Short mmCIF file of C-alpha atoms in Angstrom, two decimals:
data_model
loop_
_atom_site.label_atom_id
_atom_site.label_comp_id
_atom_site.label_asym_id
_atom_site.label_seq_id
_atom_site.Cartn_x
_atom_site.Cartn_y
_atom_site.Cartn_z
CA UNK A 1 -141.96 13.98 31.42
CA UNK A 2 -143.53 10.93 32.79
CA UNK A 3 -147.01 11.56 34.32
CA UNK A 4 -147.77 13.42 30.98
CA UNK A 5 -150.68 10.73 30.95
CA UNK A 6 -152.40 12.63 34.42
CA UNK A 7 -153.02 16.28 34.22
CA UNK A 8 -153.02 16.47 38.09
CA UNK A 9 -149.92 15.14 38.44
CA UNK A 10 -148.46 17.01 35.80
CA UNK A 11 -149.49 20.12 37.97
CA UNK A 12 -148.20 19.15 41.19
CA UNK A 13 -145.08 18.44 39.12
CA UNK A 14 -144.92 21.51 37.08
CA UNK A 15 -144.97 23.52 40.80
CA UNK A 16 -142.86 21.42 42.54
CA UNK A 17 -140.14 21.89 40.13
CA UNK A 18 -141.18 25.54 39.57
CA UNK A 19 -140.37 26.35 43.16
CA UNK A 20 -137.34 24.75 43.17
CA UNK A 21 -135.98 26.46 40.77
CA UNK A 22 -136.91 29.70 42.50
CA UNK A 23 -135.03 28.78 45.36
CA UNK A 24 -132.25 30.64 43.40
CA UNK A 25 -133.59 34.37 42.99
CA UNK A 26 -135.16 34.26 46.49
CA UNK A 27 -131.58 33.31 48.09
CA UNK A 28 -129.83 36.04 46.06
CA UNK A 29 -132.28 38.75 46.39
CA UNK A 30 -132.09 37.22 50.42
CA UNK A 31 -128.55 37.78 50.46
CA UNK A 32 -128.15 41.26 48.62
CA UNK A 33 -130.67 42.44 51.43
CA UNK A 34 -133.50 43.58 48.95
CA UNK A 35 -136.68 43.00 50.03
CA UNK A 36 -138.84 44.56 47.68
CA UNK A 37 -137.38 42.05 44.88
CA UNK A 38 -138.12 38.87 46.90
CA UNK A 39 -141.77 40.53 47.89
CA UNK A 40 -142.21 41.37 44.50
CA UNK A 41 -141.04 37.86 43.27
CA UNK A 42 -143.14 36.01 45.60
CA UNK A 43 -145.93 38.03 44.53
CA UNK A 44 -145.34 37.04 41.12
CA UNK A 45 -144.77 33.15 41.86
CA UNK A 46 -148.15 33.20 44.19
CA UNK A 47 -150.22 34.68 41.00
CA UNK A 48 -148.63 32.21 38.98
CA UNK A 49 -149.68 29.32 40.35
CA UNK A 50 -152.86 30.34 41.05
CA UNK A 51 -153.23 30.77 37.49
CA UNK A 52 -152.10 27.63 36.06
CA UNK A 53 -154.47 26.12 38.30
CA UNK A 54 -157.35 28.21 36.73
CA UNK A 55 -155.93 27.61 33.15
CA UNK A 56 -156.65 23.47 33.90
CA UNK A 57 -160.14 24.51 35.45
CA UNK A 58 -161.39 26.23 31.63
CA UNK A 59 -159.25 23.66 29.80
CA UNK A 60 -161.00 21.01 31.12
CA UNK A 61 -164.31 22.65 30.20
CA UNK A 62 -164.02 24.04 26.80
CA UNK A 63 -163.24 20.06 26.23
CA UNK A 64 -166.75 19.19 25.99
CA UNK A 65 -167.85 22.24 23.79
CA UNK A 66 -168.50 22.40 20.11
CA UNK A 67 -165.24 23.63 18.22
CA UNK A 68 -166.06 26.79 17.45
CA UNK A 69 -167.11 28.06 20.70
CA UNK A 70 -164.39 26.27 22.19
CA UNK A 71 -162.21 29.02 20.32
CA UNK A 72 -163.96 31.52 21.29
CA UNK A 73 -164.46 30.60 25.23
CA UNK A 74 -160.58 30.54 25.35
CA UNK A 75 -159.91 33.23 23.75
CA UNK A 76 -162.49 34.95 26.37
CA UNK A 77 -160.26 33.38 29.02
CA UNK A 78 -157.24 34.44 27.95
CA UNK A 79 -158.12 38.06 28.02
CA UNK A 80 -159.32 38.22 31.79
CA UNK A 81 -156.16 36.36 32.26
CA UNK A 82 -154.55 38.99 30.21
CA UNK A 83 -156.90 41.71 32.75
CA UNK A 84 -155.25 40.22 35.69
CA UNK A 85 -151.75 40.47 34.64
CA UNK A 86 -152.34 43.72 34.19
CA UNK A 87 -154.03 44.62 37.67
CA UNK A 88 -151.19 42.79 39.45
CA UNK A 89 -148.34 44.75 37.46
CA UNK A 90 -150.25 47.85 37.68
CA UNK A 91 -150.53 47.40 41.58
CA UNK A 92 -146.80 46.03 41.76
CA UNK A 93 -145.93 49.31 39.91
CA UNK A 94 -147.92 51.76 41.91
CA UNK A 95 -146.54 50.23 45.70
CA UNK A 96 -143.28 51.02 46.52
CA UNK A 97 -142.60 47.82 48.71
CA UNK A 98 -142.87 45.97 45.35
CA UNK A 99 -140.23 45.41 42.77
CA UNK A 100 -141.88 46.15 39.50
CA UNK A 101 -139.52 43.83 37.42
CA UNK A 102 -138.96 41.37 39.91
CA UNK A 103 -142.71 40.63 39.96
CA UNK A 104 -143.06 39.94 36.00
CA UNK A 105 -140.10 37.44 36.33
CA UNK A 106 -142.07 35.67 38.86
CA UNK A 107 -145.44 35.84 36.47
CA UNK A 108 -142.11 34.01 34.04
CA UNK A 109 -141.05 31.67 36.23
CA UNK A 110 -143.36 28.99 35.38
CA UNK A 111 -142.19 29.57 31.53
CA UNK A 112 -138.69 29.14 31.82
CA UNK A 113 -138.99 25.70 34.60
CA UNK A 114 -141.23 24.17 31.69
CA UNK A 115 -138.60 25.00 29.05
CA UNK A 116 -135.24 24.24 30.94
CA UNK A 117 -137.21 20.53 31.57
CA UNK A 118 -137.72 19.70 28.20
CA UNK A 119 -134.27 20.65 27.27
CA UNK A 120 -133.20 18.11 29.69
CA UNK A 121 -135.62 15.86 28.77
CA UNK A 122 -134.06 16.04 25.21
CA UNK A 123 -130.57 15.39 26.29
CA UNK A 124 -131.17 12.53 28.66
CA UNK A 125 -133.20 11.02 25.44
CA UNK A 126 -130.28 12.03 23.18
CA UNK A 127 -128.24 10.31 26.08
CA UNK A 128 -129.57 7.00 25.96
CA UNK A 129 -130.09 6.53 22.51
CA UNK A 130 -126.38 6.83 21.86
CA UNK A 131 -125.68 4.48 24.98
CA UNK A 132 -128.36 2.32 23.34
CA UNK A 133 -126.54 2.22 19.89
CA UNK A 134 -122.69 1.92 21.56
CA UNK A 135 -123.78 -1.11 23.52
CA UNK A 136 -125.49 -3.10 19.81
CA UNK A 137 -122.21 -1.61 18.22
CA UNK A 138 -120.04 -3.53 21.17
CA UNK A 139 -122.13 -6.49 21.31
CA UNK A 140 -122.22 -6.67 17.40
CA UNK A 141 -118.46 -7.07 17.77
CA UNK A 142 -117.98 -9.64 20.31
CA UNK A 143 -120.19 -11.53 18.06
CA UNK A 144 -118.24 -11.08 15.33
CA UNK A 145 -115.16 -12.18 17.52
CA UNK A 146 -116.68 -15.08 18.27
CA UNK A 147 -117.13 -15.85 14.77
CA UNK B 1 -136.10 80.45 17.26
CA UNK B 2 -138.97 77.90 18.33
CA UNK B 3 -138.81 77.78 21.85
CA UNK B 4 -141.46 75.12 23.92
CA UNK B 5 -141.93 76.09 27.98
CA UNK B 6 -141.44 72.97 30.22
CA UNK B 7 -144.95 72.59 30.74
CA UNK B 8 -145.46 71.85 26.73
CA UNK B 9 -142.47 69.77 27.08
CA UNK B 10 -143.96 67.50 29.79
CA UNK B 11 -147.39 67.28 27.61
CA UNK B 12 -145.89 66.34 24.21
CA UNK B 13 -143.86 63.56 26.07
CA UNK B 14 -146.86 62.69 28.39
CA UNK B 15 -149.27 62.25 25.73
CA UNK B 16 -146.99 60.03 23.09
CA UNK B 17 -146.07 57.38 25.82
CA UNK B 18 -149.97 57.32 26.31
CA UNK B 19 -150.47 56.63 22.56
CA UNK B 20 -147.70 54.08 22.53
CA UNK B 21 -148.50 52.03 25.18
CA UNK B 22 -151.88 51.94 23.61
CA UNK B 23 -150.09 50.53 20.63
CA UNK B 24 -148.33 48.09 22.42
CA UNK B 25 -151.17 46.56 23.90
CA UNK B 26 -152.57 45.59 20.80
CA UNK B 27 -150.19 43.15 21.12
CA UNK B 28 -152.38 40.72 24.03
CA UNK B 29 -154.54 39.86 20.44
CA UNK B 30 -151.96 37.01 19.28
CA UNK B 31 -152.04 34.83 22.42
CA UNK B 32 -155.55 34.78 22.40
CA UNK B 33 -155.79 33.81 18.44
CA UNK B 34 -153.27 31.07 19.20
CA UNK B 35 -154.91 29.68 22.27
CA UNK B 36 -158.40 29.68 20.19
CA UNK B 37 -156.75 27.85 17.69
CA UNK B 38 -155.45 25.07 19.89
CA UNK B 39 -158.33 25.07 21.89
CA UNK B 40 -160.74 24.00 18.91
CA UNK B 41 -158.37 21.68 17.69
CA UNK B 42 -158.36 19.89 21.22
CA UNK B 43 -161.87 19.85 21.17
CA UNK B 44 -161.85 18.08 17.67
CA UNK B 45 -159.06 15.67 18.77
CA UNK B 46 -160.95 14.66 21.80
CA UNK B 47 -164.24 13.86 19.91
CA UNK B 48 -161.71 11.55 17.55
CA UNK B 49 -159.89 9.94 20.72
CA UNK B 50 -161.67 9.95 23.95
CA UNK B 51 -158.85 7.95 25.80
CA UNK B 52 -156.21 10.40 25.20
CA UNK B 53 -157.82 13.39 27.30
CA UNK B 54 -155.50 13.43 29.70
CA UNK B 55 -152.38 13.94 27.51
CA UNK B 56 -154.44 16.20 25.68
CA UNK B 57 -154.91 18.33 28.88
CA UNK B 58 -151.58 18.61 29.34
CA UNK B 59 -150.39 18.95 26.07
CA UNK B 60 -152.59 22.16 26.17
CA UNK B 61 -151.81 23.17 29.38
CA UNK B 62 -147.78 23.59 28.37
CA UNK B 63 -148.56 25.11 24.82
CA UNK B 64 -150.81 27.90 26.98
CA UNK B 65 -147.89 28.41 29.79
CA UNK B 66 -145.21 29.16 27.23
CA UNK B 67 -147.69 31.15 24.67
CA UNK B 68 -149.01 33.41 27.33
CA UNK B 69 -146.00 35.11 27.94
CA UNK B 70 -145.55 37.02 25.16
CA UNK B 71 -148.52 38.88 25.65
CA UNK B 72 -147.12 39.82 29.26
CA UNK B 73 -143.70 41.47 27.36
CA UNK B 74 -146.28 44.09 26.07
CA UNK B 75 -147.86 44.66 29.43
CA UNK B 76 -144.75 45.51 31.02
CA UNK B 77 -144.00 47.96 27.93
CA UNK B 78 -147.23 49.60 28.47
CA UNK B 79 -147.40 49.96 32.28
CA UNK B 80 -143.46 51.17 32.14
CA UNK B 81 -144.66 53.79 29.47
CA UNK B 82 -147.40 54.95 31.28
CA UNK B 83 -146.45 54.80 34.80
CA UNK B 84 -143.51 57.30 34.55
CA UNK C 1 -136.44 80.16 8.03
CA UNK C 2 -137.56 78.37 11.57
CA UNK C 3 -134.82 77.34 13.92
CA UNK C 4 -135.50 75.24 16.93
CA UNK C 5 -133.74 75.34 20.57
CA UNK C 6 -131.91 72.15 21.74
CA UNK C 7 -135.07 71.45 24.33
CA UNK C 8 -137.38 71.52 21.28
CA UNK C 9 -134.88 68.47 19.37
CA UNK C 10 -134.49 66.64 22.43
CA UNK C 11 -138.01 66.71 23.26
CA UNK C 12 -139.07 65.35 19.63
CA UNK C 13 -136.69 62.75 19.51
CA UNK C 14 -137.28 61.16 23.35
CA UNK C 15 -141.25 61.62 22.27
CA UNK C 16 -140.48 59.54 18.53
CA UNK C 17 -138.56 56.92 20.86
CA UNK C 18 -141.15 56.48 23.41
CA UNK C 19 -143.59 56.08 20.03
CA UNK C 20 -141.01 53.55 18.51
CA UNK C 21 -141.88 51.46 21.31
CA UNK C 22 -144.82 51.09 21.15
CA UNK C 23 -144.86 50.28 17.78
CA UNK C 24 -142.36 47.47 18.06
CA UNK C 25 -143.90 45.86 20.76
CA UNK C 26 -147.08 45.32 18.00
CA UNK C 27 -144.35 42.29 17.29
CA UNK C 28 -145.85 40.39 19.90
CA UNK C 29 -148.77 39.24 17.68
CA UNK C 30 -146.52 37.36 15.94
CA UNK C 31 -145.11 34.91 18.34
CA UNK C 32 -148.45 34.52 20.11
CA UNK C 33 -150.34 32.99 17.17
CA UNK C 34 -147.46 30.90 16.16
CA UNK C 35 -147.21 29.12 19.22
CA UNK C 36 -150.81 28.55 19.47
CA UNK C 37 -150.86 26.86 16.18
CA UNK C 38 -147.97 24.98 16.96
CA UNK C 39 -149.93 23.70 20.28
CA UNK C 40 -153.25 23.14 18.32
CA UNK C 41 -151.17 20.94 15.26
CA UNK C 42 -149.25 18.78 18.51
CA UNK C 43 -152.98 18.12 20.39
CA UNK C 44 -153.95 16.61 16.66
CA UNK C 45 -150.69 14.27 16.81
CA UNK C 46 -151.21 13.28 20.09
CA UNK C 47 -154.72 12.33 19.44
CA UNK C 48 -153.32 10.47 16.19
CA UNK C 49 -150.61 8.82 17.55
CA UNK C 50 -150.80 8.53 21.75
CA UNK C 51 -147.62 6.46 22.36
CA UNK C 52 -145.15 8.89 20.70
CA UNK C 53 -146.94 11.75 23.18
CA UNK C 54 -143.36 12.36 25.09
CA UNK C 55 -141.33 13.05 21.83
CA UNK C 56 -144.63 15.23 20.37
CA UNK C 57 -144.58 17.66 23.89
CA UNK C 58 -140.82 17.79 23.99
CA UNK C 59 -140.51 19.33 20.04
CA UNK C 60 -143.75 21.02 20.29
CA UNK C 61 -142.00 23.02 23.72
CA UNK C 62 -138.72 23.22 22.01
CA UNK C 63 -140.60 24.76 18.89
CA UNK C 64 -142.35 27.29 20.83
CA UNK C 65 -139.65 28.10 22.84
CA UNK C 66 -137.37 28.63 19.89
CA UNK C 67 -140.41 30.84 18.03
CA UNK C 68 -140.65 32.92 21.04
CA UNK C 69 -136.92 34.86 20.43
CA UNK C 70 -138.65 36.81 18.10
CA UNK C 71 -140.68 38.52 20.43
CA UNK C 72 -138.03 38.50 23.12
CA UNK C 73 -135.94 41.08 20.14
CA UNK C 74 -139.31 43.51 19.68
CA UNK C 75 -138.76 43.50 23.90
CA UNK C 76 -134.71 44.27 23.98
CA UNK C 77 -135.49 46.78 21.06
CA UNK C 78 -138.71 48.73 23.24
CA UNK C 79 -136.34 48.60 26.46
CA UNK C 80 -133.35 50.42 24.70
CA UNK C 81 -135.12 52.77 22.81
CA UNK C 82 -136.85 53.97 26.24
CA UNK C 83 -133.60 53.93 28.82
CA UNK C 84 -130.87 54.95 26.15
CA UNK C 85 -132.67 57.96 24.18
#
């Protein structure tokens, strides 16, 4: 995670990588012919994004409030998030051109991008730490052969 | 012999998924507790260190993406319970 | 003595099912609160500390991740008691 430092970044990265990792439900549900699941997914990612886009908007705000109404301004937030999940699912539920569960995977997308990165983020760290220690082990040697 | 006609039937079954979906709704309350919670704290670490705002932001901004999803587990409950 | 017809079991024990999940989705407090404590206690550290920022995100998305199973079982358990019974 390098642009952790820039919050704009950060977004642009966070969707980027989000919609490249949805390349892979939108090809299968392209290829088993079902188009309700990739309308309903896409409905999902759209809402999504839009949302994490909002989230940033209040964060940024309740940032320059006192601490306790901080708390509660978020929590405010969070429940006409919570209102629009549920108008979304309710209308993916209610149309039949919309996949109901394909939809709530796409309001998950975003979750699982963020948590498959910092796995990866942990094992490329992991990674170069031990590469880090082999090459002082090797170079501690040929010192020693020197010697 | 208790015997229930298919109307009765329909209403008992009807009116529990109503109640429980109601139930499982009260689960959208711990998202919103946790986000309050991080959301003052943020508030008092940016008072402390006005230079780190930006890694604050998105410090926040990943806690919130991965904590608001458990609240969304619920809504699918409900609207599956009520819906059919 | 009061006997009841197989419609009258069935339809108690599909309505205590349907019942039983909405009570275990209530689980769903639980995981919600965690993780937002877990995100307040990692903005502190990054305000204490800003150069070890990367290591504080990646455990503090690891943690949550890891505390979110919990509600992902109340989920598997509210699914099977509504398709299977």
């Amino acid at each position: 995670m390098k642009y952790i430092n820039d919050p704009n970044r950060m977004q642009i990265e966070i969707i980027k990588r989000t919609y490249m990792l949805s390349i892979i439900p939108i090809v299968y549900a392209l290829i088993a012919g079902e188009f309700e699941t990739l309308l309903g997914f896409i409905l999902g990612l759209i809402i999504s994004t839009l949302l994490l886009r909002l989230r940033v908007l209040n964060i940024e705000r309740s940032l320059d409030m006192p601490e306790g109404k901080a708390d509660t301004f978020i929590r405010n937030r969070y429940f006409i998030e919570y209102l629009i999940y549920f108008a979304v699912l309710v209308v993916a539920k209610r149309n039949p051109s919309l996949n109901f569960l394909a939809t709530a995977v796409g309001l998950f997308m975003m979750k699982f991008t963020v948590i498959i990165w910092a796995i990866f983020d942990m094992a490329k760290g992991g990674l170069q730490n031990k590469l880090k220690d082999y090459k002082d082990l090797k170079e501690d040697k040929y010192e020693k052969g020197g010697q | 012999m208790v015997e229930f006609s298919p109307e009765t039937i329909e209403m008992v079954i009807r009116s529990v998924s109503v109640i429980a979906a109601g139930l499982a709704l009260i689960a959208g309350i711990g998202p919103g507790v946790g986000m309050g919670f991080a959301a003052g704290k943020a508030t008092s670490a940016v008072r402390r260190q006005p230079e780190a705002r930006g890694s604050i932001v998105t410090t926040m901004l990943l806690g919130q993406i991965i904590s608001g999803s458990t609240g969304i587990y619920s809504l699918v409950i409900a609207i599956y319970l009520v819906f059919t | 003595m009061v006997e009841f017809s197989p419609e009258v079991i069935d339809t108690v024990i599909r309505a205590a099912a349907l019942l039983g999940a909405g009570f275990a989705m209530i689980a769903g407090i639980g995981p919600g609160i965690g993780q937002g404590y877990a995100a307040g206690k990692a903005v502190e550290s990054v305000a204490r500390d800003p150069e070890a920022r990367g290591n504080i995100i990646t455990t503090m998305l690891l943690g949550q991740a890891v505390a979110e199973s919990t509600g992902i079982y109340s989920l598997v358990i509210a699914i099977v008691l509504i398709f299977t019974i």
